[in-house]
mmCIF file of C-alpha atoms in Angstrom:
data_model
loop_
_atom_site.group_PDB
_atom_site.id
_atom_site.type_symbol
_atom_site.label_atom_id
_atom_site.label_comp_id
_atom_site.label_asym_id
_atom_site.label_seq_id
_atom_site.Cartn_x
_atom_site.Cartn_y
_atom_site.Cartn_z
ATOM 1 C CA ARG Q 1 62.598 20.443 94.584
ATOM 2 C CA MET Q 2 58.821 20.037 94.629
ATOM 3 C CA SER Q 3 56.836 18.237 91.998
ATOM 4 C CA GLN Q 4 54.220 20.101 89.962
ATOM 5 C CA ALA Q 5 51.441 18.355 91.931
ATOM 6 C CA GLU Q 6 53.002 19.406 95.276
ATOM 7 C CA ILE Q 7 53.253 23.009 94.092
ATOM 8 C CA VAL Q 8 49.615 23.072 92.994
ATOM 9 C CA ALA Q 9 48.513 21.519 96.304
ATOM 10 C CA PHE Q 10 50.551 24.071 98.269
ATOM 11 C CA VAL Q 11 49.065 27.017 96.346
ATOM 12 C CA ARG Q 12 45.541 25.663 96.864
ATOM 13 C CA GLN Q 13 46.130 25.216 100.618
ATOM 14 C CA ARG Q 14 47.663 28.652 101.171
ATOM 15 C CA PRO Q 15 46.366 31.126 98.582
ATOM 16 C CA ALA Q 16 46.393 34.096 101.006
ATOM 17 C CA TRP Q 17 50.030 33.405 101.957
ATOM 18 C CA VAL Q 18 51.060 33.210 98.282
ATOM 19 C CA LEU Q 19 49.270 36.465 97.409
ATOM 20 C CA LYS Q 20 50.798 38.229 100.414
ATOM 21 C CA ARG Q 21 54.300 37.199 99.319
ATOM 22 C CA LEU Q 22 53.642 38.300 95.761
ATOM 23 C CA ASP Q 23 52.344 41.682 96.960
ATOM 24 C CA ALA Q 24 55.469 42.142 99.106
ATOM 25 C CA ARG Q 25 57.593 41.701 95.992
ATOM 26 C CA ALA Q 26 55.700 44.329 94.031
ATOM 27 C CA PRO Q 27 58.093 46.764 92.391
ATOM 28 C CA SER Q 28 58.579 50.205 93.860
ATOM 29 C CA PRO Q 29 56.973 53.043 91.937
ATOM 30 C CA VAL Q 30 59.174 54.426 89.166
ATOM 31 C CA ARG Q 31 59.918 58.084 89.761
ATOM 32 C CA ARG Q 32 61.423 60.360 87.134
ATOM 33 C CA PHE Q 33 61.997 63.319 89.488
ATOM 34 C CA GLU Q 34 60.504 65.712 86.985
ATOM 35 C CA ASP Q 35 58.381 68.788 87.421
ATOM 36 C CA GLY Q 36 54.734 67.878 87.925
ATOM 37 C CA GLU Q 37 55.019 64.364 89.340
ATOM 38 C CA THR Q 38 54.467 63.507 92.993
ATOM 39 C CA VAL Q 39 56.822 62.262 95.714
ATOM 40 C CA PRO Q 40 55.985 60.795 99.132
ATOM 41 C CA TYR Q 41 56.339 62.424 102.538
ATOM 42 C CA LEU Q 42 54.697 61.429 105.836
ATOM 43 C CA GLY Q 43 52.219 59.152 104.115
ATOM 44 C CA ARG Q 44 51.075 61.583 101.434
ATOM 45 C CA GLU Q 45 51.986 62.043 97.792
ATOM 46 C CA LEU Q 46 52.942 65.693 97.275
ATOM 47 C CA PRO Q 47 53.438 67.526 93.991
ATOM 48 C CA LEU Q 48 57.026 68.157 92.936
ATOM 49 C CA ARG Q 49 58.059 71.432 91.331
ATOM 50 C CA VAL Q 50 61.562 71.477 89.824
ATOM 51 C CA VAL Q 51 63.012 74.955 89.372
ATOM 52 C CA ALA Q 52 66.208 75.665 87.415
ATOM 53 C CA VAL Q 53 68.214 78.447 89.067
ATOM 54 C CA PRO Q 54 71.504 80.226 88.392
ATOM 55 C CA GLY Q 55 74.534 79.310 90.478
ATOM 56 C CA ARG Q 56 75.691 76.043 91.988
ATOM 57 C CA ARG Q 57 73.447 75.515 94.986
ATOM 58 C CA SER Q 58 70.475 73.195 95.209
ATOM 59 C CA SER Q 59 67.725 73.306 97.793
ATOM 60 C CA VAL Q 60 64.434 71.752 98.841
ATOM 61 C CA VAL Q 61 61.534 73.770 100.189
ATOM 62 C CA LEU Q 62 58.373 72.160 101.520
ATOM 63 C CA GLU Q 63 55.658 74.583 100.473
ATOM 64 C CA PRO Q 64 51.956 74.402 101.400
ATOM 65 C CA GLY Q 65 51.223 72.847 97.992
ATOM 66 C CA GLY Q 66 54.144 70.425 97.767
ATOM 67 C CA PHE Q 67 57.889 70.389 97.201
ATOM 68 C CA ALA Q 68 59.949 72.966 95.332
ATOM 69 C CA VAL Q 69 63.403 71.654 94.434
ATOM 70 C CA GLN Q 70 65.845 74.167 93.038
ATOM 71 C CA VAL Q 71 68.746 72.872 90.951
ATOM 72 C CA PRO Q 72 71.359 74.727 88.909
ATOM 73 C CA TRP Q 73 70.627 75.435 85.261
ATOM 74 C CA SER Q 74 73.728 73.463 84.331
ATOM 75 C CA PHE Q 75 71.913 70.201 85.141
ATOM 76 C CA GLU Q 76 69.710 68.966 82.305
ATOM 77 C CA GLY Q 77 67.893 65.758 81.398
ATOM 78 C CA GLU Q 78 69.098 62.671 83.295
ATOM 79 C CA ALA Q 79 71.644 64.723 85.245
ATOM 80 C CA ARG Q 80 68.898 67.056 86.471
ATOM 81 C CA ALA Q 81 66.701 64.121 87.564
ATOM 82 C CA ALA Q 82 69.654 62.542 89.408
ATOM 83 C CA LYS Q 83 70.405 65.863 91.120
ATOM 84 C CA VAL Q 84 66.759 66.318 92.179
ATOM 85 C CA ARG Q 85 66.726 62.790 93.596
ATOM 86 C CA ALA Q 86 69.998 63.305 95.494
ATOM 87 C CA VAL Q 87 68.926 66.649 96.976
ATOM 88 C CA LEU Q 88 65.493 65.324 97.922
ATOM 89 C CA THR Q 89 67.012 62.190 99.510
ATOM 90 C CA ALA Q 90 69.368 64.320 101.624
ATOM 91 C CA TRP Q 91 66.376 66.421 102.718
ATOM 92 C CA TYR Q 92 64.409 63.285 103.637
ATOM 93 C CA ARG Q 93 67.321 61.992 105.723
ATOM 94 C CA GLU Q 94 67.503 65.267 107.653
ATOM 95 C CA ARG Q 95 63.767 65.121 108.348
ATOM 96 C CA ALA Q 96 64.030 61.460 109.367
ATOM 97 C CA THR Q 97 66.765 62.331 111.873
ATOM 98 C CA SER Q 98 64.514 64.994 113.377
ATOM 99 C CA LEU Q 99 61.422 62.750 113.371
ATOM 100 C CA PHE Q 100 63.192 59.836 115.050
ATOM 101 C CA GLY Q 101 64.821 62.129 117.588
ATOM 102 C CA GLU Q 102 61.396 63.420 118.623
ATOM 103 C CA LEU Q 103 59.763 59.991 118.689
ATOM 104 C CA VAL Q 104 62.575 58.348 120.649
ATOM 105 C CA THR Q 105 62.578 61.194 123.188
ATOM 106 C CA ARG Q 106 58.804 60.907 123.661
ATOM 107 C CA TRP Q 107 58.689 57.103 123.892
ATOM 108 C CA SER Q 108 61.812 56.856 126.048
ATOM 109 C CA ALA Q 109 60.153 59.149 128.589
ATOM 110 C CA ALA Q 110 56.941 57.097 128.470
ATOM 111 C CA SER Q 111 58.640 53.689 128.680
ATOM 112 C CA GLY Q 112 61.768 54.336 130.723
ATOM 113 C CA LEU Q 113 63.803 52.714 127.918
ATOM 114 C CA THR Q 114 66.663 54.867 126.649
ATOM 115 C CA PRO Q 115 68.983 53.845 123.801
ATOM 116 C CA LYS Q 116 72.715 54.458 123.907
ATOM 117 C CA SER Q 117 72.405 56.366 120.642
ATOM 118 C CA VAL Q 118 70.050 56.765 117.690
ATOM 119 C CA LEU Q 119 71.272 56.603 114.103
ATOM 120 C CA VAL Q 120 69.446 57.098 110.818
ATOM 121 C CA ARG Q 121 70.816 54.916 108.047
ATOM 122 C CA ASP Q 122 70.182 53.754 104.494
ATOM 123 C CA GLN Q 123 69.194 50.209 105.470
ATOM 124 C CA LYS Q 124 68.177 48.043 102.545
ATOM 125 C CA SER Q 125 66.134 45.358 104.282
ATOM 126 C CA ARG Q 126 65.168 46.624 107.754
ATOM 127 C CA TRP Q 127 63.057 49.451 109.103
ATOM 128 C CA GLY Q 128 64.982 49.454 112.351
ATOM 129 C CA SER Q 129 67.436 47.501 114.443
ATOM 130 C CA CYS Q 130 68.680 47.476 118.006
ATOM 131 C CA GLY Q 131 72.331 46.575 118.525
ATOM 132 C CA PRO Q 132 73.677 44.664 121.521
ATOM 133 C CA ASP Q 133 75.221 47.894 122.837
ATOM 134 C CA GLY Q 134 71.831 49.653 122.894
ATOM 135 C CA THR Q 135 72.317 51.630 119.683
ATOM 136 C CA ILE Q 136 69.114 51.891 117.660
ATOM 137 C CA ARG Q 137 69.226 52.392 113.916
ATOM 138 C CA PHE Q 138 66.307 53.505 111.764
ATOM 139 C CA ASN Q 139 65.762 53.430 108.022
ATOM 140 C CA TRP Q 140 65.368 56.984 106.708
ATOM 141 C CA ARG Q 141 62.674 55.817 104.276
ATOM 142 C CA LEU Q 142 60.216 55.613 107.162
ATOM 143 C CA VAL Q 143 59.816 59.384 106.833
ATOM 144 C CA LEU Q 144 57.955 58.628 103.620
ATOM 145 C CA ALA Q 145 55.291 56.660 105.531
ATOM 146 C CA GLN Q 146 52.512 57.819 107.808
ATOM 147 C CA PRO Q 147 54.024 58.997 111.120
ATOM 148 C CA GLU Q 148 52.207 56.335 113.149
ATOM 149 C CA LEU Q 149 54.126 53.653 111.219
ATOM 150 C CA ALA Q 150 57.462 55.228 112.141
ATOM 151 C CA GLU Q 151 56.163 55.432 115.699
ATOM 152 C CA TYR Q 152 55.504 51.677 115.664
ATOM 153 C CA VAL Q 153 59.109 50.995 114.591
ATOM 154 C CA VAL Q 154 60.412 53.262 117.369
ATOM 155 C CA VAL Q 155 58.373 51.422 120.008
ATOM 156 C CA HIS Q 156 59.408 48.061 118.536
ATOM 157 C CA GLU Q 157 63.120 48.904 118.734
ATOM 158 C CA LEU Q 158 62.854 50.441 122.201
ATOM 159 C CA ALA Q 159 61.203 47.215 123.415
ATOM 160 C CA HIS Q 160 64.322 45.377 122.211
ATOM 161 C CA LEU Q 161 66.325 47.268 124.834
ATOM 162 C CA ARG Q 162 64.479 45.151 127.413
ATOM 163 C CA HIS Q 163 63.866 41.978 125.362
ATOM 164 C CA LYS Q 164 66.449 40.929 122.754
ATOM 165 C CA HIS Q 165 64.032 38.510 121.063
ATOM 166 C CA HIS Q 166 60.569 38.325 119.504
ATOM 167 C CA GLN Q 167 59.008 36.034 122.082
ATOM 168 C CA ALA Q 168 55.831 36.674 124.087
ATOM 169 C CA ALA Q 169 57.464 38.994 126.647
ATOM 170 C CA PHE Q 170 58.729 41.244 123.850
ATOM 171 C CA TRP Q 171 55.287 41.533 122.218
ATOM 172 C CA GLU Q 172 53.697 42.202 125.613
ATOM 173 C CA GLU Q 173 56.115 45.114 126.055
ATOM 174 C CA VAL Q 174 55.205 46.478 122.623
ATOM 175 C CA ALA Q 175 51.464 46.034 123.302
ATOM 176 C CA ARG Q 176 51.775 47.827 126.644
ATOM 177 C CA MET Q 177 53.039 50.911 124.807
ATOM 178 C CA LEU Q 178 51.053 50.559 121.568
ATOM 179 C CA PRO Q 179 47.885 48.490 121.937
ATOM 180 C CA ASP Q 180 47.266 48.754 118.163
ATOM 181 C CA HIS Q 181 50.775 47.573 117.220
ATOM 182 C CA ARG Q 182 49.501 44.619 115.163
ATOM 183 C CA GLU Q 183 47.425 46.876 112.941
ATOM 184 C CA ARG Q 184 50.338 49.296 112.482
ATOM 185 C CA ARG Q 185 52.724 46.451 111.705
ATOM 186 C CA LYS Q 186 50.322 45.145 109.076
ATOM 187 C CA ARG Q 187 50.000 48.608 107.512
ATOM 188 C CA LEU Q 188 53.792 48.956 107.416
ATOM 189 C CA ARG Q 189 54.125 45.639 105.612
ATOM 190 C CA LEU Q 190 51.609 46.780 103.028
ATOM 191 C CA ALA Q 191 53.173 50.236 102.609
ATOM 192 C CA GLY Q 192 56.762 48.975 102.551
ATOM 193 C CA PRO Q 193 57.244 48.338 98.833
ATOM 194 C CA GLY Q 194 56.014 51.848 97.982
ATOM 195 C CA LEU Q 195 58.414 53.611 100.356
ATOM 196 C CA ALA Q 196 61.071 54.375 97.815
ATOM 197 C CA VAL Q 197 62.498 57.316 95.948
#
């Protein structure tokens, strides 16, 4: 609904805002889930080794040098890549459940804020949420990021148990627990588009 002149004026007045929004829309890295590429975990890109094995079982092993994903010989080409992705995603979700369990336990003890329950979900547009009943949900993809970014989301959602808004009192609660929360939040925004498999 804006004229060309209004658009140009807006871009000139807010170039940093425009660039930030464009960066946030950057496409996620394309992964082929093939032997030799890398996949993320806890803020690092680790080598992926795909091993064809007899039988029907698939598995993921985190080795000192990276991931080893075993898939049955019967999977080839696109089917093998899809199987590697599915097995790796299930592994990530298990690790995310463990990570969030540990972080919530630690920060609940430190803050006195205890959720009704903690769930790990495949949320498309949120890193975490706190329901009215005190249930906290986390996006499993946070296990791909540096642990201190997941920790920020845990503290953020725990603070919502006391303050159901994003007003000053809420941010004071977050800052009391994590004085560097602004820096972590900024890093999460920057890392967000790359946290995909």
